[in-house]
Each structure stands twice: as structure tokens, then as C-alpha cells.
Coordinates of C-alpha atoms and ligand atoms in Angstrom, one line a residue:
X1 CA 42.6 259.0 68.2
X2 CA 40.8 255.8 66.8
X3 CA 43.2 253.3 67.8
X4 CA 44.7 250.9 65.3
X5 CA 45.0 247.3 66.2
X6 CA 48.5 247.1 66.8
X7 CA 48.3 249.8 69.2
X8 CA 46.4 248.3 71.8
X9 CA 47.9 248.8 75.2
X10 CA 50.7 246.2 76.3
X11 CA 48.6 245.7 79.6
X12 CA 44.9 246.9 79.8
X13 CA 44.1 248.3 83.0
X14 CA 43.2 246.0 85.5
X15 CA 39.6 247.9 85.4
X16 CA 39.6 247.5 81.4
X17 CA 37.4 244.8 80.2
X18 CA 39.9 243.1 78.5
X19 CA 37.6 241.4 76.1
X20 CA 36.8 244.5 74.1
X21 CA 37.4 244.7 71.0
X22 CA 39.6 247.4 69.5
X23 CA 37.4 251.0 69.5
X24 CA 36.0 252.8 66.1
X25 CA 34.4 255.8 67.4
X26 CA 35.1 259.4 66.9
X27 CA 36.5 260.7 70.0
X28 CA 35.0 263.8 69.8
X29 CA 31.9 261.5 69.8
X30 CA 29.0 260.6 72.4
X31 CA 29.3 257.3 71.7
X32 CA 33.2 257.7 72.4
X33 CA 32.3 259.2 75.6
X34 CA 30.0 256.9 76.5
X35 CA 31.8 253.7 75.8
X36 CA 34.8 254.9 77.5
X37 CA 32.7 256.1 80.8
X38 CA 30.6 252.7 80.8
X39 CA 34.2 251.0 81.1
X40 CA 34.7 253.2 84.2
X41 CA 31.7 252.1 85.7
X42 CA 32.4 248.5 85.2
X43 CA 36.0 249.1 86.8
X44 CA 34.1 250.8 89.8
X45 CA 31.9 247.8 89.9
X46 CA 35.1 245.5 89.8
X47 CA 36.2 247.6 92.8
X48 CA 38.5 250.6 91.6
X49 CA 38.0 254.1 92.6
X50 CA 36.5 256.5 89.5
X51 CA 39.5 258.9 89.4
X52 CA 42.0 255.9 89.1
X53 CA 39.9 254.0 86.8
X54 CA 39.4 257.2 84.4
X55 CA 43.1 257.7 84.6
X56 CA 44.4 253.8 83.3
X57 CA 41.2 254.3 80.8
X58 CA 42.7 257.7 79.1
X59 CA 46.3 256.2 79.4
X60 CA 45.4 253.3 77.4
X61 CA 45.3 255.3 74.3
X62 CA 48.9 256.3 73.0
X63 CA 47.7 259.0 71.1
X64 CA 46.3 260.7 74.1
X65 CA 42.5 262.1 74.8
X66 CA 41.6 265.7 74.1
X67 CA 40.8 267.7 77.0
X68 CA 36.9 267.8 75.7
X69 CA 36.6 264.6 74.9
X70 CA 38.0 264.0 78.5
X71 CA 35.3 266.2 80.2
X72 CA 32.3 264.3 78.5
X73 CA 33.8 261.0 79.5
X74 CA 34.2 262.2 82.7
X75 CA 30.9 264.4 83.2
X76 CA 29.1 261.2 82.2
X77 CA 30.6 259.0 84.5
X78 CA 30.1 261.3 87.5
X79 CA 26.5 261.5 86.7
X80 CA 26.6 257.9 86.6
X81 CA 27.7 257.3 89.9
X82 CA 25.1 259.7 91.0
X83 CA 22.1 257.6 89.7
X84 CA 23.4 254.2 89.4
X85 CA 20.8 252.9 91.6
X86 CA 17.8 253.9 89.7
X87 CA 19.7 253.2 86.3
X88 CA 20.4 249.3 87.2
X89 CA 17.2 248.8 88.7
X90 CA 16.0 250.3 84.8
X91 CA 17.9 247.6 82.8
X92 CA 17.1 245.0 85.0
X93 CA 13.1 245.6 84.6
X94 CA 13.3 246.2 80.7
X95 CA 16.0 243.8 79.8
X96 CA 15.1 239.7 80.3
X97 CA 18.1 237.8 80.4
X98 CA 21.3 239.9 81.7
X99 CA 23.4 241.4 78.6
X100 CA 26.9 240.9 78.8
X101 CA 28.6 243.6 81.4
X102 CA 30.0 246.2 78.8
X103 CA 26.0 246.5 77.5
X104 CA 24.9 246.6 81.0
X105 CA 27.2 250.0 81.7
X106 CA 26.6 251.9 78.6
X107 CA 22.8 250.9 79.0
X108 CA 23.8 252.2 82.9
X109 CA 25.2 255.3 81.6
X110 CA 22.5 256.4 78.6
X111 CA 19.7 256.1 81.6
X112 CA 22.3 258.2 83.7
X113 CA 21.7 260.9 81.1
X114 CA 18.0 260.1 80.1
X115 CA 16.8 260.0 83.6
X116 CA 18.0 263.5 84.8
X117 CA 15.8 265.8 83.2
X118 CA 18.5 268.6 83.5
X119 CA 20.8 266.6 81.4
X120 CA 18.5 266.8 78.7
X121 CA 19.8 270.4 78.0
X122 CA 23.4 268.8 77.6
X123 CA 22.5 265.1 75.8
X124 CA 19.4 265.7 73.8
X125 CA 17.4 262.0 74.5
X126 CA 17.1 260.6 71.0
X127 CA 21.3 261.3 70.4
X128 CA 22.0 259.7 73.6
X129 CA 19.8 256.6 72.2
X130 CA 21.2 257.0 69.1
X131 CA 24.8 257.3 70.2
X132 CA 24.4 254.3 73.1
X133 CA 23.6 252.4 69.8
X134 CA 26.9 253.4 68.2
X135 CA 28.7 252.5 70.8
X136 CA 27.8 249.1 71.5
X137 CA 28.0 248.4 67.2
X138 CA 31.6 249.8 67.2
X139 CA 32.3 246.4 69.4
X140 CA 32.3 243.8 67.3
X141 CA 31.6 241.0 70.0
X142 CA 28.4 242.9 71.5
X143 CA 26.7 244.5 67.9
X144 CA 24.4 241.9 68.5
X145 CA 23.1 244.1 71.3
X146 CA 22.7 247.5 69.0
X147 CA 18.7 246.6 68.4
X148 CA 17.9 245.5 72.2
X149 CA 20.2 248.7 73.3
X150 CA 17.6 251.0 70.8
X151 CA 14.7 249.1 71.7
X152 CA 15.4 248.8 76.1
X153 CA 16.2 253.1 75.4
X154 CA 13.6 254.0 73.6
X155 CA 11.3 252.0 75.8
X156 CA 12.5 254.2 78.5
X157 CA 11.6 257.5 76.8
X158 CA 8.2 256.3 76.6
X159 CA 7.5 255.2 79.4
X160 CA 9.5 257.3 81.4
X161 CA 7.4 259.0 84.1
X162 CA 5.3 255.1 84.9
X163 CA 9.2 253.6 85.5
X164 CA 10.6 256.3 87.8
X165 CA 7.9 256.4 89.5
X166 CA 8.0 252.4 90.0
X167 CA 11.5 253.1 90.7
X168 CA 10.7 254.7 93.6
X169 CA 9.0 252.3 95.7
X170 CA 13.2 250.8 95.3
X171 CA 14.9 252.0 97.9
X172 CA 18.4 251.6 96.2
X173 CA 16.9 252.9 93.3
X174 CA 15.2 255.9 94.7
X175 CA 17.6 257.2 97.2
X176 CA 21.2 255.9 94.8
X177 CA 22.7 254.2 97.8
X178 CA 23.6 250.6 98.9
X179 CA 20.7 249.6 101.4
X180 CA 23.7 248.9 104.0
X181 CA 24.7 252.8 103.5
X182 CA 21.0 254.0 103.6
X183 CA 20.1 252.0 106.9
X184 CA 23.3 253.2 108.9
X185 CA 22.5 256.8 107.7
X186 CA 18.7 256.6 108.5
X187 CA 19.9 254.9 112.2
X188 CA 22.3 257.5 112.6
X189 CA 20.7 260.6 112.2
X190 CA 16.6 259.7 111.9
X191 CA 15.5 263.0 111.7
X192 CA 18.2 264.1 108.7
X193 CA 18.7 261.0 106.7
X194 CA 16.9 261.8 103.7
X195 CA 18.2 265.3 103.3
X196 CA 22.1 263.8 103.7
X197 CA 21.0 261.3 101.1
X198 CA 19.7 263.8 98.7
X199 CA 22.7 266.2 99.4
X200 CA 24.7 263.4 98.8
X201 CA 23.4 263.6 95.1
X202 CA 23.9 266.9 94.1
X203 CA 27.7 268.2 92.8
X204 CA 29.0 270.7 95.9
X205 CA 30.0 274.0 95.6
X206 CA 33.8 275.1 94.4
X207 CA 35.0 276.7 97.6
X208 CA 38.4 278.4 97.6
X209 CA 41.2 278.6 100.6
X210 CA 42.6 282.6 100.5
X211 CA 46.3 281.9 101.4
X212 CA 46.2 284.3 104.5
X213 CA 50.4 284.5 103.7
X214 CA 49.2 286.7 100.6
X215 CA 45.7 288.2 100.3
X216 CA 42.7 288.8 102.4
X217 CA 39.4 287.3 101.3
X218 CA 38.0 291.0 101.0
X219 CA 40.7 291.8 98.5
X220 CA 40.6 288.3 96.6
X221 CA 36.6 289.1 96.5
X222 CA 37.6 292.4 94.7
X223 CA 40.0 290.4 92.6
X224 CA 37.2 288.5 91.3
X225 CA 35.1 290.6 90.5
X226 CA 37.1 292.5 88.4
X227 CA 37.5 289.0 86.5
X228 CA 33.4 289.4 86.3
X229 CA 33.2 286.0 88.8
X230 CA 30.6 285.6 91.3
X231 CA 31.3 284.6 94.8
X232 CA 30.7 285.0 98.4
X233 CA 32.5 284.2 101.4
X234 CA 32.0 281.2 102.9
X235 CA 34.1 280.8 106.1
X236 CA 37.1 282.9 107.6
X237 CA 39.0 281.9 104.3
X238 CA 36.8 280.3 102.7
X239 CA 35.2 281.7 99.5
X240 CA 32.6 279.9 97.2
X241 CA 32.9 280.6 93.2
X242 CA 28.4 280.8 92.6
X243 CA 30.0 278.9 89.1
X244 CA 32.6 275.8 89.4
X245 CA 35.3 276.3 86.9
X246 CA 38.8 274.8 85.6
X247 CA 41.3 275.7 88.4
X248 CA 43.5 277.3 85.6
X249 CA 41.2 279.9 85.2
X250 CA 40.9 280.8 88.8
X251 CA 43.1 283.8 89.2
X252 CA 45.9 283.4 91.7
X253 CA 45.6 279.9 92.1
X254 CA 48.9 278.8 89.5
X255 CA 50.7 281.3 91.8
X256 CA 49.6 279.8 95.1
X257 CA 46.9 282.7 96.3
X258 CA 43.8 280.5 96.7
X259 CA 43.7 276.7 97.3
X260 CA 40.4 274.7 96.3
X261 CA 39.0 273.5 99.7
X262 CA 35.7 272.4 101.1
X263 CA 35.0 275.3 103.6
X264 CA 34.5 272.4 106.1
X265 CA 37.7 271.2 105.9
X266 CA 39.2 274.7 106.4
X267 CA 38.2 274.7 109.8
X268 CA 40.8 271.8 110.8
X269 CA 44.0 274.4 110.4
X270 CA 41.8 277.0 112.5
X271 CA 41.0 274.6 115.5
X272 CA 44.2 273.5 116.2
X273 CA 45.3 277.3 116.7
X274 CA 48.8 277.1 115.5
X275 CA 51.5 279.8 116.8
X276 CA 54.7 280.8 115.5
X277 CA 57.2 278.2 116.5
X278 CA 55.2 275.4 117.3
X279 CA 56.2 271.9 116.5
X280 CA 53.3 270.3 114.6
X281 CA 52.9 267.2 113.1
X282 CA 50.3 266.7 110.7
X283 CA 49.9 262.5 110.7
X284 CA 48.0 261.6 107.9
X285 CA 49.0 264.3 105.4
X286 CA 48.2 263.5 101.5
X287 CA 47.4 265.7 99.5
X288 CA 48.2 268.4 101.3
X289 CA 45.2 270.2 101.7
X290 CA 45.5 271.0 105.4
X291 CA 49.5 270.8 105.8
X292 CA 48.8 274.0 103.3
X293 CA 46.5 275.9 105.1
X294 CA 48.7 275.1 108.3
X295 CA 51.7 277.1 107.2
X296 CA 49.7 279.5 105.6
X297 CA 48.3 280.5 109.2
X298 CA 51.7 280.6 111.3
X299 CA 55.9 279.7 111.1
X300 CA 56.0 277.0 112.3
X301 CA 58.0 273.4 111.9
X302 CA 56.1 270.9 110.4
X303 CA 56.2 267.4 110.1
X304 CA 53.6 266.0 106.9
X305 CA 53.3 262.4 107.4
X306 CA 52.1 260.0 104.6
X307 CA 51.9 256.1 104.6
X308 CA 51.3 256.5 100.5
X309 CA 54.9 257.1 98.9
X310 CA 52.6 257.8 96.0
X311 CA 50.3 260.2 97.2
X312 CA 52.9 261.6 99.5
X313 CA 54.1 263.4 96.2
X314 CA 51.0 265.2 96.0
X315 CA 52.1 267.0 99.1
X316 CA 55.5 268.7 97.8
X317 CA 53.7 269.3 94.9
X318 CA 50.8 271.6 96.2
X319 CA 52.9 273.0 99.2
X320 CA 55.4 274.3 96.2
X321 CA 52.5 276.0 94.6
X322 CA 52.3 277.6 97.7
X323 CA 55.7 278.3 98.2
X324 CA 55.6 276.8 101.0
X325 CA 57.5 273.8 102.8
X326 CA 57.6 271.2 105.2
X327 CA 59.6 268.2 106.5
X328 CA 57.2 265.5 104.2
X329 CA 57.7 261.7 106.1
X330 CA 56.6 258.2 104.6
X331 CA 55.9 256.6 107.2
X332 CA 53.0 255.0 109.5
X333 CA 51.1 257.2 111.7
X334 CA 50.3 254.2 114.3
X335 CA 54.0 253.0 114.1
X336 CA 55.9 256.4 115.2
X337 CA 59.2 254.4 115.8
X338 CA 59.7 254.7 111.8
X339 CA 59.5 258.3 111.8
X340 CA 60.0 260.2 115.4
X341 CA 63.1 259.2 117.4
X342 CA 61.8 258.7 121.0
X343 CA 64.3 261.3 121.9
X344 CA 62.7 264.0 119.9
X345 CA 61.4 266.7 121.7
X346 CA 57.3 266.0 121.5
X347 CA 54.5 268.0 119.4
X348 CA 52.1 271.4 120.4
X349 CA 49.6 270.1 117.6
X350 CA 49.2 267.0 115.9
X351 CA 46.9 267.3 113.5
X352 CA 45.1 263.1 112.8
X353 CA 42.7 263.2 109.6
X354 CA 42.4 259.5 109.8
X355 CA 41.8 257.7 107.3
X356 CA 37.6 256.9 107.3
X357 CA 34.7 255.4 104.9
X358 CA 35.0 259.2 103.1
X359 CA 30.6 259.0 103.5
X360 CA 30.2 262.8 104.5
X361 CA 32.6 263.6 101.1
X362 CA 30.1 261.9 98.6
X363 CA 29.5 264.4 97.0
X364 CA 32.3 265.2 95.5
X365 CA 33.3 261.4 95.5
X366 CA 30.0 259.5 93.8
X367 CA 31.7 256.4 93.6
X368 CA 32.9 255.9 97.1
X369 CA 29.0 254.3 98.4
X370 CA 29.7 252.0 95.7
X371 CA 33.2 250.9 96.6
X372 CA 32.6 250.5 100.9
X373 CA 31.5 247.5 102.1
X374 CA 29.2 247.7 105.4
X375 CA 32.0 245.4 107.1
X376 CA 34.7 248.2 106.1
X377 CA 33.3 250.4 108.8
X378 CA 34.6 248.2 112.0
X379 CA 37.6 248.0 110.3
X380 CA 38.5 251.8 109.6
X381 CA 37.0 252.1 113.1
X382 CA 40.1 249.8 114.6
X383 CA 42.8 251.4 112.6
X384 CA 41.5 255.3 113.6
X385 CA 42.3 254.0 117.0
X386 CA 45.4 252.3 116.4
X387 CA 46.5 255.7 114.9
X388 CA 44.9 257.7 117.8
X389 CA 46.6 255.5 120.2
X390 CA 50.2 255.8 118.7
X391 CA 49.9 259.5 118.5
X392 CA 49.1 260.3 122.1
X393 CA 52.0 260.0 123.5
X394 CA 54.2 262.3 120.8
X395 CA 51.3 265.4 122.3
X396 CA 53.6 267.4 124.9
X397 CA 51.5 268.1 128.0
X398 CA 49.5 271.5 127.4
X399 CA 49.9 270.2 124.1
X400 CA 46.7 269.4 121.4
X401 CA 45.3 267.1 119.1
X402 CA 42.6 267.1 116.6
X403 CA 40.7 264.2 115.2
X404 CA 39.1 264.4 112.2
X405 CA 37.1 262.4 109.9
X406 CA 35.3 263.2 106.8
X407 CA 32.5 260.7 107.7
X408 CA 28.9 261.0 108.7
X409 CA 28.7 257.8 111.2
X410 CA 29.0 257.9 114.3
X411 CA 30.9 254.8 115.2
X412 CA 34.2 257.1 113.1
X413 CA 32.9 260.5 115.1
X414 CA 31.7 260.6 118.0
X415 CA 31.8 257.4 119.2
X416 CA 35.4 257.1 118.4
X417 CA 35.6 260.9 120.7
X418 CA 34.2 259.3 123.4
X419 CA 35.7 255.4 123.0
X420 CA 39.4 258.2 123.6
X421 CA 38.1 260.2 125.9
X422 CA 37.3 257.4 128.0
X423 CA 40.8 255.9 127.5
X424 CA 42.8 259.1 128.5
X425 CA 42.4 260.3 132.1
X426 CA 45.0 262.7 130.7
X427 CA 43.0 263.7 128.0
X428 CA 41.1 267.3 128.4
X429 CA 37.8 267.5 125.2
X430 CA 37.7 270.7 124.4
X431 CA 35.8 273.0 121.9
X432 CA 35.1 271.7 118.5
X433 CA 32.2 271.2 116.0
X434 CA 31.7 267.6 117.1
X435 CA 29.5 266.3 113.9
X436 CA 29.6 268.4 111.4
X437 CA 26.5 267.0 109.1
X438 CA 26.8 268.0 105.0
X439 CA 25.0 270.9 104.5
X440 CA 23.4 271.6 100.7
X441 CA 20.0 272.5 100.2
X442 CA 19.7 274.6 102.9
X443 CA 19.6 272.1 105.7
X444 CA 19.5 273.5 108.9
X445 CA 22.8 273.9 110.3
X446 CA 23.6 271.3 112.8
X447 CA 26.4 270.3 115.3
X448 CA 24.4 267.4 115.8
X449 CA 25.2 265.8 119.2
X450 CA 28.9 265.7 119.4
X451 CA 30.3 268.8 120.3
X452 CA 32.1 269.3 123.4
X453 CA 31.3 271.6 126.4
X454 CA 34.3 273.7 126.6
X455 CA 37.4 272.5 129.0
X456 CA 34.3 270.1 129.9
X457 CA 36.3 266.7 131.5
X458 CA 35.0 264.6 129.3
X459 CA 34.1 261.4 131.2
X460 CA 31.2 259.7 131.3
X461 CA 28.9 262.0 133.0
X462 CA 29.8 265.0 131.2
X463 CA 29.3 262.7 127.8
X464 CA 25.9 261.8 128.9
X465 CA 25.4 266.1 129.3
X466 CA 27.0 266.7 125.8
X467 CA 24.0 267.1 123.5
X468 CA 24.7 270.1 121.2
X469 CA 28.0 271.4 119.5
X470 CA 28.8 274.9 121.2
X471 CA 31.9 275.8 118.9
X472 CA 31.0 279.0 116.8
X473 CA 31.4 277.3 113.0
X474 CA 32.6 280.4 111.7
X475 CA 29.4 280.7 108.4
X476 CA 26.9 278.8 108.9
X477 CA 25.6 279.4 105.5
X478 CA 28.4 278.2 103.8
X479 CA 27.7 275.1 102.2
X480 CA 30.2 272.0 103.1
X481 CA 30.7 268.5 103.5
X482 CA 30.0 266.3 106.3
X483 CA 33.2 266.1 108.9
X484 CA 33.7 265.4 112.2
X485 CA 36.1 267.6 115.1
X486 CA 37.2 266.5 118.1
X487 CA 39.6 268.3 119.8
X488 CA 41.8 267.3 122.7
X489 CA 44.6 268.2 125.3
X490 CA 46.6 266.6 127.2
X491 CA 47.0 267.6 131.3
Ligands
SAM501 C1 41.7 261.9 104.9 S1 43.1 261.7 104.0 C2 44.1 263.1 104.5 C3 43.7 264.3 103.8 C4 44.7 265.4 104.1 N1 44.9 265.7 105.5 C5 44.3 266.7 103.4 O1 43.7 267.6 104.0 O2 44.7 266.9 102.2 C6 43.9 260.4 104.9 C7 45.3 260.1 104.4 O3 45.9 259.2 105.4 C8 46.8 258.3 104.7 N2 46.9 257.2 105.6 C9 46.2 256.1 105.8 N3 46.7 255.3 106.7 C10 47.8 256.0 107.2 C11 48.7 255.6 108.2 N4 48.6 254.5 108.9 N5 49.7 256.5 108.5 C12 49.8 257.7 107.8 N6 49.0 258.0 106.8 C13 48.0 257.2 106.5 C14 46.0 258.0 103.4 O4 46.9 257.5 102.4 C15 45.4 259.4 103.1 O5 46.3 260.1 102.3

């Protein structure tokens, strides 16, 4: 695994500091692990999402990266994400003059471990300080850094409960959030904020989809338990494994009987009610997740649009691990010219999971409040509508469709309900969760005001009634991210 020096890679990844030196470390090391996950913080820092910059930093050793080795890289770069906030605002109080960036992100990602007391259990403190110190010697051009890397760590460990408490009084550093991200969500929802924030933080749940085509969740309930795996329902078919594990080990799931799903996203397929021989189109499909559950609930002809050739694959993919199939498009949602001839017969259910700033999936997705900018929100905020507005017109009367976002502001929820609503005489709101606000650590469940009145016109004096969601969310103890429903038909 140690690479050689001839077998660098032909083209680093553009997230790759391209001034390191070629890596000595034992893969199977911490030190390996934490070089390679400091490089995906830098990319993320340069502007690449996690998953992609993991990906080009695993491909960039021929040899390959065992599946351990992997995890820990992986595992600490998650973790990373989670408490970036607090471990910057750490190396920039113990550390003078600003160490080049690779010695900033592995000091980022040893105070990552070393803060979270839990972690301890997994990355005993003085081997993470040891190890941090391996990794920065095993690069020639920063082993200069190996004695202020031991001496910034170790610093930490004993003072550790005066500097996060110091930390604290930092907002970015307390709450792990860019202040633009922790002023919209404390405007938005003043009375939640600090729990989203804080759920937010933790890792969710590994909820399950029971493909209704082949068990029951009674029956797949049954089936786990005779594997000796713990887990409760969570939503019509939604179960939630008590322990997260390698899908591979999940029985059924190689053979297409349970999908992994958040149980909030499980209620898109169920709101738009689909019947055998409906036309649907679901407009913004990748990976697949929904167009799944969609044809797992009724027969009907599907249309999956995608605008990403490349993540349009992902579609076929999990639809044939369903054994499943539908009519997969690359095309663009809000340009329908390029994928529905204006003599085709129009849709029952069109299905738009926009794209959106992905805040109520954080989660699962650390990374993403470090990659938005506050000015990406207007912007995903015009092309929602752009897509809304294209895809109108393909609903047959009598026909539905149902927004979706997985965001937690307003200006993509329920202001963008309303902002249609108000556009579409024609348009009928009808029954949904409205805002649908992350719930871990048992926060009270909350349509949050958004939902509306059933069959309600919704113009602006019904809006201005419209405080509370009255959709029946089908468990509200299961634990899910933060999404937002809006449902609507056409006269
Ligand atoms: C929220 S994700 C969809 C998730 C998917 N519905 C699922 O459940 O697995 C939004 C998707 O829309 C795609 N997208 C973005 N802009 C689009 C457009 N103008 N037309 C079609 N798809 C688009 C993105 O590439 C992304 O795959």
C-alpha cells in the first residue's frame, strides 16, 4: 500500500494537495487514516463535497485501500465535519502564525477525535497525538511541524475542559455551523433552532424501506430478529435498525427486499397516492430512492428524470436491485421540450424533489454547511421555481404534484408553497406535512407552520389561516430528517 515514487497518480485529484510529498505510513495506521482524512477536509475546504473527495483520495493509490483502512479514514473525516467549528477555532488559539494547510487539517482532525469524549473509547488521546505526529513526519516538506503538532496536542489534553469551555462563548465553534447557517436557522424557527443545530450533530438512525412488492414490515421485523437485530418500525414501511450496519449484512437488501431510506423521505411515494395505471413522472429522480418506492407501491408507467448523466446511472442501478424498471430520461426538469413531446398525453402525479441547500439532511451529510454559501439560497430558490413552473403544465387536470425539499428554510418550503400557490388560480393545496423539522433527540414532533388545510383554496386568506400541519405523519416517533411537502392539484 505505501506508495512508491513512481507510482504517484498521473493527475492528483483536484481536492489533493498537490504539494505533498509521496506517503510512508502504514495503511493500517492512524496516522494513514488521518493524513488521508485531513486531505479530505482540505478538499471540502477547497469546495468539494466529502463523498467525492474521499473517492479521488482512495483512487489515487493503485494498489487500492483496504476496506478497514477505508472506514477509519472515513469515520474520521465524518467526525470532522461534525466539529470543524470548535476544532479550527482550537488551532487558531494555540497555534501563532498559521501552519501550512495540510498541518492545519490533521491538527483539524486529531482535535475532531480529542474533543469528543466518546471517541476516546475508539482513538485513545495520547495515540491520536502520537499518530497526528507521524503523520505530519512522514511528509518530508511539513516534518518541521511534528514538535509544534505534539506540543499544540498535548496542550489541548491539558487544558482541555478551560478551552471548550472558551470555545463556547464562539458561536461557530460551539454550535459547528457557519454563522450565516446559524442566523437563518435561529430566524427561521426561534423557538427550535438550537435543537435542529444539535440534531444536526449527531449521526441519524439507519432506517429501512420494506419493498411492499415482497414482504410486510411485520414479517421483515420477524426476519430480523431471527438474524438477532434490533429494530422497530418507524413509518408505514419504514423500519429503524437500533444498530447502523454495512448494507451487505442487512438481510434481503442484495435481493431488493428493504431499501435504506430516511423514514421522512418515505412519505413522498405515500402522498402522491399512486394507482395502478397512472402515468407518473418523477422530475428530479437520482438516485432512485423515491422512483423505488414508487413502483414498489402500484403498476404504474414511470417516467425518472435526471439532468446528471452521471448520477442518472444510480437510478437503473438500484431499481434493478429492486427488480424493478422505469423509462429513466436525461434531461432538464424546467426544459420539458427535451424530454416530453407536447403531444404526449399529460401526467396523474409528478413527483418534483427539487434540487435545495440539502440543510434538513445534515446529518447524514456533515459537509454540506460547509460547502453552501448564504447567497446559494436565492439561487436554488429561482431554479425550484423555474422547475415548478415547467412542470405545471405536464399535471392533467384532477391531476397532482408534490414539492419536495430536503431543507429546513423557509424561503425553499413554505414560502416557495405559497410564492405557487399564489401563481396558480388553477392550483388546489391540499393535505401534506408542510415543514417537516429533523427530529432526533426527542424533539417534539412538529408540522411547524406549513401544512395545508385540506382541499383548503389556498390563496391568501386561507394562507394567513394556515398555522399548523393537519396531515397524520404516519409515526411520529420515528426519528427523520428535516423535509418539506407540499402537495397540489390542478382544477
Ligand atoms: C434531491 S435530489 C433527488 C433525490 C431523489 N428523488 C431520490 O429520492 O433519490 C435532486 C436531484 O435533482 C437533480 N437535478 C438538479 N437539477 C435538475 C433539473 N433541472 N432537472 C432534472 N434534475 C435535476 C440533481 O442532480 C439530483 O439528482
Amino acid at each position: 500500500m505505501t506508495r512508491k515514487p513512481s507510482q504517484r497518480p498521473a493527475s492528483p485529484p483536484r481536492s489533493r494537495d498537490t504539494r505533498l510529498s509521496t506517503l510512508h505510513l502504514a495503511p493500517e495506521s492512524l496516522g494513514f487514516a488521518l493524513d488521508c482524512a485531513a486531505q479530505a477536509v482540505g478538499a471540502v475546504r477547497q469546495g468539494a463535497a466529502l463523498p467525492a473527495a474521499l473517492h479521488s483520495i482512495f483512487m489515487s493509490f493503485p494498489e487500492g485501500v483496504a476496506t478497514s483502512s477505508r472506514g477509519a479514514v472515513q469515520d474520521i473525516a465524518y467526525r470532522t465535519m461534525r466539529r470543524l467549528g470548535t476544532a479550527e477555532w482550537l488551532a487558531a488559539k494555540l497555534v501563532r502564525k498559521a501552519p501550512p494547510s495540510h498541518v492545519a487539517h490533521v491538527l483539524a482532525c486529531a482535535f475532531a477525535l480529542l474533543i469528543d469524549e466518546a471517541s476516546n473509547a475508539a482513538y485513545a488521546p495520547f495515540t491520536v497525538v502520537d499518530q497526528a505526529v507521524n503523520a505530519i513526519g512522514a511528509r518530508r516538506e511539513y516534518a518541521f511541524a511534528k514538535g509544534l503538532t505534539n506540543a499544540v496536542l498535548r496542550t489541548f489534553l491539558r487544558e482541555r475542559d478551560g478551552l471548550l469551555g472558551d470555545a463556547q462563548k464562539d458561536a461557530v465553534a460551539h454550535w459547528n455551523y457557519p454563522v450565516w447557517w446559524i442566523d437563518a436557522v435561529r430566524k427561521a424557527w426561534p423557538d427550535a433552532w438550537q435543537d435542529m443545530l444539535a440534531a444536526g450533530n449527531s449521526q441519524g438512525p439507519l432506517t429501512l424501506r420494506v419493498n411492499a412488492r415482497r414482504s410486510t414490515v411485520d414479517a421483515y421485523l420477524q426476519t430480523l430478529r431471527e438474524h438477532q437485530i434490533s429494530a422497530t418500525q418507524a413509518g408505514q414501511h419504514a423500519v429503524r435498525l437500533d444498530t447502523p450496519m454495512p448494507v451487505d449484512r442487512i438481510p434481503g437488501f442484495n435481493e431488493g427486499v428493504v431499501s435504506v431510506q430516511d423514514a421522512g423521505a418515505q412519505l413522498a411515494a405515500q402522498l402522491l397516492g399512486v394507482q395502478d395505471g397512472m402515468r407518473v413522472l418523477d422530475a428530479c429522480a437520482a438516485p432512485g430512492g423515491k422512483t423505488g418506492h414508487l413502483l414498489e407501491l402500484a403498476d404504474i408507467d414511470l417516467i425518472a428524470l435526471e439532468s446528471d448523466a452521471t448520477r442518472a446511472r444510480r437510478i437503473g442501478e438500484n431499481l434493478q436491485r429492486l427488480g424493478l424498471s422505469a423509462h429513466v430520461r436525461i434531461g432538464d426538469a424546467g426544459s420539458p421540450e427535451q424530454w416530453h413531446d407536447a403531444a404526449d398525453p399529460p401526467f396523474d402525479r409528478i413527483l418534483a424533489d427539487v434540487p435545495c441547500s440539502a440543510s434538513g439532511i445534515v446529518r447524514r451529510h456533515p459537509d454540506i454547511r460547509w460547502l453552501r454559501r448564504a447567497s446559494d439560497i436565492p439561487a436554488l430558490v429561482e431554479e425550484q421555481r423555474r422547475i415548478l413552473e415547467a412542470l405545471w403544465p405536464r399535471v392533467k387536470p384532477g391531476g397532482e404534484l408534490l414539492y419536495v425539499t430536503c431543507s429546513i428554510f423557509p424561503e425553499e418550503g413554505e414560502l416557495q408553497a405559497q410564492w405557487f400557490g399564489n401563481r396558480h388560480a388553477d392550483a388546489v393545496r391540499l393535505d401534506a406535512p408542510g415543514q417537516m423539522l429533523p427530529e432526533a433527540f426527542g424533539a417534539p414532533a412538529r408540522g411547524a407552520e406549513g401544512g395545508a388545510a385540506s382541499e383548503a383554496r389556498h390563496d391568501a386568506a386561507a394562507k394567513a389561516e394556515v398555522t399548523a400541519t393537519v396531515f397524520p405523519v404516519p409515526d411520529r416517533t420515528a426519528d427523520h430528517d428535516g423535509f418539506f411537502y407540499a402537495r397540489f392539484q390542478k382544477r
